[in-house]
Structures are given as C-alpha cells and as structure tokens.
Amino acid sequence: MTISQVGQAPRTRADYLPGDHGMWFFIVGDLLIFGVYFLCYMVYRGQNLDVFLYSQQFLSQGIGVANTIVLLTSSLFVALATEAVREHKIRDAGRLLSLAIVLGALFPVLKMVEWIPKISAGHTPGENLFFMYYYVMTGLHLLHVLLGLCIMAFMLRNLRQAAQPDIKFIEIGAIYWHMVDVLWLVLLAVFYLMR
Amino acid sequence: MIAYLKNPLTTVWAILSLITVAAWLIGRNVGTDLQPSHAVTLSVLLIAAAKAQLVIMYFMEVRSAPRWLKRVAYGWVLVLFPLLYLTNQLVN
Amino acid sequence: MSTIATAEREPVSQPTEPWYKNKKLDQLLCFWSIPVFYNLFGLVFVPLSWMMPPRAPESDLAGVVEFMQSPNLLIASTILILSVGLSAVGNAMYAIQMKRMSVSPVLRFAFIAGAMTGAIVGCLFPMFCFGLGAFREGYSPEILQMLYDFGYLSFIGCLGCFFLNWSCLALAILLDKNNILPKWLGYYTIWQSVTEIFAATVWIAHTGPFAWNGLLAFWFNMVLYVPWQFIVYYCIFQAIRKQPESELYNSGPTPRAAYA
Amino acid sequence: MNTRGQNILLWLTPVAGLLFLVAYWLFPAFAPPLSPTLSPEEVAAFFKENLTAMRGVVIFGNIIGALLVPLFALIAVQMLRVVNSSPIFAYAYIIAAGIGITAFILADFAWGIALFRPDRDPQLISLLNDMAWFFLVAPVGCVFVQNLCLAGSIYLDARPDPVFPIWVAHFNIVTGLLMLPAAFSLLYKTGPLAWDGSISFTLRFSTFIVYVAVMFLVLLKVTKQQVEQEGVAA
C-alpha cells in the first residue's frame, strides 16, 4: 500500500474499486443468496397469507425500527471512518470506528430483547412457517452482524497498532458492514412492515 | 465535529433515518388484525429500495466504482424489489 | 525436533532419486481416489438406497416401513462401508493444502478432527440406521420410523462438524498469504459453511421449505454445495500441479521429513 | 529430542493385549459369538443370562479400544518421518484411524446401553445388538484405507534409509485384504460371511490381533532406529 494510493479520496476519481474483487464477489453472491430467500418468502407468504398476516402482528416493529436506526448510524460511522483513514486522520478514524462497534454491538442486544419475550410467549420457530422464516432469516442476519463485529474489531486493531493502516482491509470491512445494513433494510420491509 | 455534520454522508444518513421512520408510520401495526394492503406493501417496498440504493451508492461507494460493479449492484436493487412486489401480487 | 538438525545429523548419503518419476505421485494417487469415492457415494445414496433425494418426513407409516425394509439398503450400506475410508483421503487433500498456507496449524488440525467426527455422524451412522431396518424383519413400525428419522436427521442435520470444517478451510484460504487457493474460493466456502447452519431447521420442521426435503433447507443448499464440491477439488488439483518442485519434501539433495 | 513419551505410549499396546486376554478369559460371552439368526426374544434372553460377562466385555472393550489409539498415533508420527512429497498419507491415516476407533467404541456403547436395562423391550435390545455388530464387524473400509495409506507411504519413501522396511507395506496390504470381506457381513445371516462366520469374525479379528502384535514389534524397531539415526536420547 503506497502512500499516494491512500491519499486519494475516491470522490475525486472515478472508477475506484473500494475493497478488493474477492470481497465484492462475496457481497454480490450474498446479496443474490438472500435475494433468493426473500423471493421464496414472498411465494410462501402469498400461499399462506392468513398465517403470515396473523403472525406478523406479534413482531415488535418498534425494536425493528430502532435496530434499523442503530445499524444505519453504525454504518455512517464506518463510512466516515473510512474517509478519515484516507485523509490520514487515524485518531479520528479510530474514534469513529469505536463508536460504530459500540452501536453495532447494540444490535444483538436489541435482538435478544426482541427474541426472548417472543420465545417465552410461545412464538418459537416450530409455531408456523412465518416464525420459522422469521427466526431463520433474522438469525442468519445476526450471524452476519456478529461476523461484522469481529471484522471491525480487527479493523480497529489495525488502526491502533499498525504504523500504516491497511486501507484495503478497512475498505473490505466497511463494505461488508454496509452490506449487512442493506440486508437488514430488506428484512425490515418484508418481515415487519409490509402487509 | 462540524466537518462530520456537514459531510454529505451525514446528510444521506439523515435521509435514510427519516424515511425509515416514515416507512414505520406507513406500515405501523395499530390494530391487532392486519389486513393485506396493497398501498402499504408498495410504499414500504419502494422506501426499502430507495434506502438500499442510497446505502449502496454512498456508503459502499459504488457511485464512484467501476461500471461493472455499478451495473451489478444497482441491478440487484432494480431487479429484486420489482420481483418481490410482483411475486407478492401474483401469488396472492 | 527440527528437520534441519535431522538433515545435518544424517550420514551424507548420495542424493537418491525416488524410484517413481512423478514426485507428486502420493498426492496424485490420493487425488484420483476422490472421484472414485464420490461416484460410490452417489451410487450408495441415490440409485441404490433411494435415500436421496430425501423422502418426506411426514410419509405415512406403511411407506416408511416398506422403504426401511428394502433389501437394497443393505447393499448400499456395504458399499458405503467399503468406501467410507476414502472420505479420509479426500479430507486429507484439504489438510495438506492448508499445511502449505501461511496459517496456524490449528486450522488444519481442527479440520482433521472435524473430518473424523463428520464421517461418523454424517455418513456412516445414518447409512447404518437404514441398514439396520433392513437387516432384520419384524421390527415394529415405530422403531423403523425412529431409525428413519435418525438416519435422515443425522445425515442432513449434521451441521456442526461441517460448519467447523468449512469455516476452518475458508479462514485458512482467506488468511493465507501464499495464495495456494484462490480467495474467491474462500468466500464461496463461507457460504458453504453458512448453509450448513441454515439446515438447522430440519430438526424442527416436518413439512414445508425448511423440512429435510424442503426447498430451502435441502434443495437450495444442494445448488450451492454440488458446484462447490467440484470447484474446490478442481482448485486443489490446480494447486497440486502448480506446487513448485522445490517445495516437495522428497526433492532436493537430502529429502526432508514432513513431521506435523 | 526425547523418545521416552513415545516408548511409554508404545508399551500401552501390550497392556491392551493383556487386558484383551484377561477379558477373553474372564468374560467369554462372545465365544462363540451371537448368531445373527436369533430372534429379538432370544437375544434379550441371552443378554439377561450373560449380564455380568457382557458388562465386563463392554467395560474392557471401551478401555482396550482407547488403548489402541496410541499405537495408531505412533504409526502416524512415524509416517510423518517417511519422506513423500507431502504428508497426505499420514493425514489420511489419522482421520481413518479416528473413524475406525469411534466405530468400535460405538459398538461397545450399543451393547452397554442394551445391558443397562436388560428388561427393555426385546425389540430394542435386539436393535442395539444389531447395531453393535454392525459397528464392530463391518466398518473395515477405514482399517483398509489406513493400511493402504501406510503401505503407500512406505512404497513411496524417498529416504535413502527408509523408516519402515518394505515388507511392512506388503504386510499391511495383505492384512487389509484379509479383513475386507467382513464388510459383506451385512448381507448374510448364515455362512462364513455372517457376522459370526469364519471369514467375518474369526479371520477378521485374528488378523487384526496379529496385525496389532506385528505392528507393535515393527514400531519397537523403528523407534530404536530413530534413536540411532537422529542421535536422540532414549
């Protein structure tokens, strides 16, 4: 990683690929896989509309929306941190990234606040297809969130310890975290909000 | 600090948060029995598509990425959401 | 025990060439056992036992009894017994490539341990459940149904070991600086390990897309898995071919032992 | 390097052999082995009659199985001294050995569970008994691959002074082949291939016992050679 490369902000030049090809391969594939799951969800939802609509009323929309804001804000901090690294404001970047991690860590906590009362109330994955879908998809997404938190911890370590932060690695982690965000936006729409 | 508030990314974030709340107000579950609603589904999906597009463009920086990536990433939004909407309409 | 010390202490013998021309003969022999194994494996689970594609968890009892008593299940079990050892060779294929990567040995040893467990609970045990039903006539339908469930659930619902294995493999590929296997394969492997978790629903759902014969829990995973299996062995084959002669243990003036 | 640990583990093999002899003499429950033709009721009656002897077999079997692990581990370690282009044979050997030993212990457990409550439904006792015999006699594929891997690595050894003598490779292939027919025990209830038959039972297990004994002696020599060649303190 040369310094000149670090110095160039992507906004000033077109055709800059953030991260690397491998990560984009993963992201596009992941988006496609989730896309297939969402489409299947729509098909099954249409076939069992009564069950799905009935079950949907038990979801906590408030927590879902709160979690959306949490993820969006965390994503904003990661995006700002990436810019800060490019502008050599390493200390700022470290602070922004720490904030992003704290917010990101709030997501699983809120998820537990959402899940545990639901499970105690008897809305388990075995109840019906809707709840199975709900737990599988939010669970799979939660797995992505946890993985993202691990990656961000390594990003922070890189910022704090390395003499020259590895901008490609920071970008890889950042675009992964934004993808987690995008997936949640779709989840919120199709599971919590639509009718 | 002020610089971060003025950053275009922050503006994008504000829009995202606002339309998230808007979507919530539209799709909010007031009564206990949910009725299928074409208008709610359409607007919620539209807002989600807009949000996904914004995150992909600005946060993931696809806006300034090579053309192939733009095609793929925007294509995902442009294909997935209409398909979700159409599936929902057709299967019902 | 350092290999260098060993080399120094050994009486300097004439550099002996092995009797075989292709120095990678051991790897190639093992590699070509893999198609043999997968063909037998396919033969066992598809046309012999018709265990795959999976039957419905909610089949009626009479159907289950009839299936569980079909004599072909015993032939399938026998062939599986004869070939299950080759799964060890197939998994060792990954492990030696992981050894070449610039990653901690713990990844390959975790992989090896997972491969052992996986072969028992995800391969030998399920087939034996089916074989047991066919071995003796007169078991009550409830027992046969239990064996049926046990067989399918441990075959399709065996997620932990494979999740561990593929995660170790993916991590090794992604962390590796020697570029032994391509990075995109590492990402593909992550999906492979995530789909293993996705199959957890088969322990709950009896019908629908998340049952063990369901669209999402089974078929979608197959669509990801089958190409992955082909691709990963193709990439390993390329990695063997590209491995430089100097890196081989049996080349050079004094052959070195591999140790761990 | 110190080979003391290696030697201690190696001498666990004769301990396993001794335990086997003791168990064979004290608890002759499987001499002759149960016939696969017995009905569930007969099996349950047999279990009830031979409760003590069979429990002894189960407990001893559990320990003997575990005591054989060091032998296989030692073979694997010596296989890593063999020079091929890669350690693939050794890795495959380790995995196959793990599968084989686990299968043996599962067999042991199936009997143990049947014996824990002998007045269970005879159908369940019979099922557990079948399962035990399946896991005990049939999974020869792993042993076979294990032996082939050892043989393969010996044949391809590029060392000027091979770790194992070449006859060990031939021996492994022959013993592997002698045990292989036991896989067909699932298909027969009578005759030499049934699990109590001369091929599937007598030949398979006597071969295995001879194999373990011979490999013990081979390893004694190999570890001694290692000390001489590498100048390690014994």
Coordinates of C-alpha atoms in Angstrom, one line a residue, chain C residues 1 6 9-11 13-14 16 18-20 23-27 29-31 71 74-75 77-78 81-89 91-93 95-96 99 108-109 112 115-116 119-120 124-125 128-129 131-132 134-140 143 146-147 243 247-250 255-260, chain D residues 1 35-40 43 77 80-89 91-100 102-103 106 121 123-124 126-132 134-135 138-142 144-145 149 154-161 180 183-189 195 226 229-231:
Chain C
M1 CA 12.6 -31.7 16.6
T6 CA 17.9 -34.2 11.3
R9 CA 23.0 -35.5 11.6
E10 CA 22.2 -38.0 8.9
P11 CA 25.2 -39.5 7.2
S13 CA 24.2 -40.3 1.6
Q14 CA 24.2 -40.0 -2.1
T16 CA 18.8 -40.7 -4.0
P18 CA 12.9 -42.0 -5.7
W19 CA 12.1 -44.9 -7.9
Y20 CA 9.0 -43.1 -9.3
K23 CA 7.5 -36.8 -7.4
K24 CA 3.9 -35.9 -6.6
L25 CA 2.8 -39.4 -7.0
D26 CA 1.4 -39.7 -3.5
Q27 CA -0.8 -36.6 -3.9
L29 CA -2.8 -41.2 -6.2
C30 CA -4.9 -39.8 -3.3
F31 CA -6.5 -37.2 -5.6
P71 CA -33.0 -55.1 0.7
L74 CA -28.0 -53.4 2.9
I75 CA -26.1 -53.4 -0.4
S77 CA -24.6 -49.9 3.4
T78 CA -22.0 -52.5 2.3
I81 CA -18.6 -49.3 4.4
L82 CA -16.1 -50.2 1.7
S83 CA -15.8 -46.6 0.5
V84 CA -16.1 -44.6 3.7
G85 CA -12.4 -44.8 4.4
L86 CA -11.8 -42.9 1.2
S87 CA -13.5 -39.9 2.7
A88 CA -10.5 -39.7 5.0
V89 CA -8.2 -39.4 1.9
N91 CA -10.4 -34.7 3.6
A92 CA -6.6 -35.1 3.9
M93 CA -6.4 -33.5 0.5
A95 CA -5.4 -30.6 5.0
I96 CA -2.2 -30.8 3.0
K99 CA -0.4 -27.1 5.5
R108 CA -5.8 -27.9 9.7
F109 CA -5.9 -30.0 12.9
I112 CA -8.9 -33.1 10.6
A115 CA -13.5 -34.6 9.4
M116 CA -13.3 -37.7 11.7
A119 CA -17.6 -39.1 8.7
I120 CA -19.1 -41.0 11.6
L124 CA -21.5 -44.0 8.5
F125 CA -24.2 -43.7 11.2
F128 CA -26.3 -47.9 9.3
C129 CA -29.7 -46.6 10.6
G131 CA -29.2 -50.8 7.0
L132 CA -30.4 -51.8 10.5
A134 CA -33.5 -53.7 6.5
F135 CA -31.3 -56.3 8.3
R136 CA -34.0 -57.9 10.4
E137 CA -37.6 -58.3 9.5
G138 CA -40.2 -57.8 12.2
Y139 CA -39.2 -54.6 13.8
S140 CA -42.2 -52.6 14.8
I143 CA -38.7 -48.5 15.7
M146 CA -37.2 -43.8 14.6
L147 CA -34.4 -45.3 12.5
Q243 CA 3.3 -26.7 -6.4
E247 CA 8.7 -27.3 -2.1
L248 CA 8.2 -31.0 -2.2
Y249 CA 9.7 -32.9 0.7
N250 CA 11.1 -35.6 -1.5
P255 CA 14.9 -35.4 1.5
R256 CA 13.2 -33.8 4.4
A257 CA 10.6 -35.3 6.6
A258 CA 7.3 -33.6 6.8
Y259 CA 6.7 -34.0 10.5
A260 CA 3.5 -32.3 11.6
Chain D
M1 CA 14.6 -35.0 21.3
S35 CA -25.7 -65.7 15.9
P36 CA -27.5 -63.1 13.7
T37 CA -30.3 -65.5 13.3
L38 CA -31.5 -65.2 16.9
S39 CA -34.9 -63.7 17.3
P40 CA -35.2 -60.5 19.4
V43 CA -31.2 -62.1 22.1
V77 CA 4.1 -39.9 13.8
L80 CA 5.5 -38.2 9.1
R81 CA 9.2 -39.2 9.2
V82 CA 8.7 -41.0 5.9
V83 CA 9.5 -38.8 3.0
N84 CA 6.9 -38.4 0.4
S85 CA 6.1 -35.2 -1.5
S86 CA 3.5 -34.3 1.2
P87 CA 2.2 -35.7 4.5
I88 CA -1.1 -36.7 2.8
F89 CA -0.9 -40.4 3.7
Y91 CA -3.2 -37.2 7.5
A92 CA -5.5 -39.6 5.8
Y93 CA -4.2 -42.3 8.2
I94 CA -5.1 -40.1 11.2
I95 CA -8.6 -39.4 10.0
A96 CA -9.3 -43.0 9.1
A97 CA -7.9 -44.3 12.4
G98 CA -10.2 -41.8 14.2
I99 CA -13.2 -43.1 12.3
G100 CA -12.3 -46.7 12.9
T102 CA -15.0 -44.3 17.0
A103 CA -17.0 -47.0 15.2
L106 CA -20.0 -47.0 19.3
D121 CA -38.5 -54.2 25.0
Q123 CA -37.0 -55.4 20.0
L124 CA -34.9 -52.5 21.3
S126 CA -32.1 -56.7 19.5
L127 CA -31.8 -53.4 17.6
L128 CA -28.9 -52.3 19.9
N129 CA -27.3 -55.7 19.5
D130 CA -27.6 -55.5 15.7
M131 CA -26.2 -52.0 15.8
A132 CA -23.2 -53.2 17.9
F134 CA -22.7 -53.6 12.5
F135 CA -20.2 -51.2 14.1
A138 CA -18.5 -54.2 9.3
P139 CA -16.6 -50.8 9.2
V140 CA -13.5 -52.4 7.7
G141 CA -13.3 -49.7 5.0
C142 CA -11.4 -47.4 7.4
F144 CA -8.3 -50.9 4.9
V145 CA -7.7 -47.4 3.9
C149 CA -2.0 -45.3 3.3
I154 CA 6.3 -46.9 2.6
Y155 CA 6.4 -47.7 -1.1
L156 CA 7.0 -44.1 -2.0
D157 CA 9.5 -43.4 0.8
A158 CA 12.3 -41.3 -0.7
R159 CA 14.7 -41.6 2.2
P160 CA 18.0 -43.3 1.5
D161 CA 17.4 -45.2 4.7
L180 CA -12.0 -56.5 3.9
A183 CA -17.9 -55.6 5.0
F184 CA -20.3 -58.2 3.5
S185 CA -21.5 -59.4 6.9
L186 CA -24.5 -57.1 6.5
L187 CA -25.7 -59.2 3.6
Y188 CA -25.7 -62.6 5.2
K189 CA -27.2 -64.1 8.3
W195 CA -21.0 -61.7 11.5
Q226 CA 15.1 -43.3 15.1
Q229 CA 19.8 -42.2 13.2
E230 CA 18.8 -39.0 14.8
G231 CA 21.0 -39.3 17.8

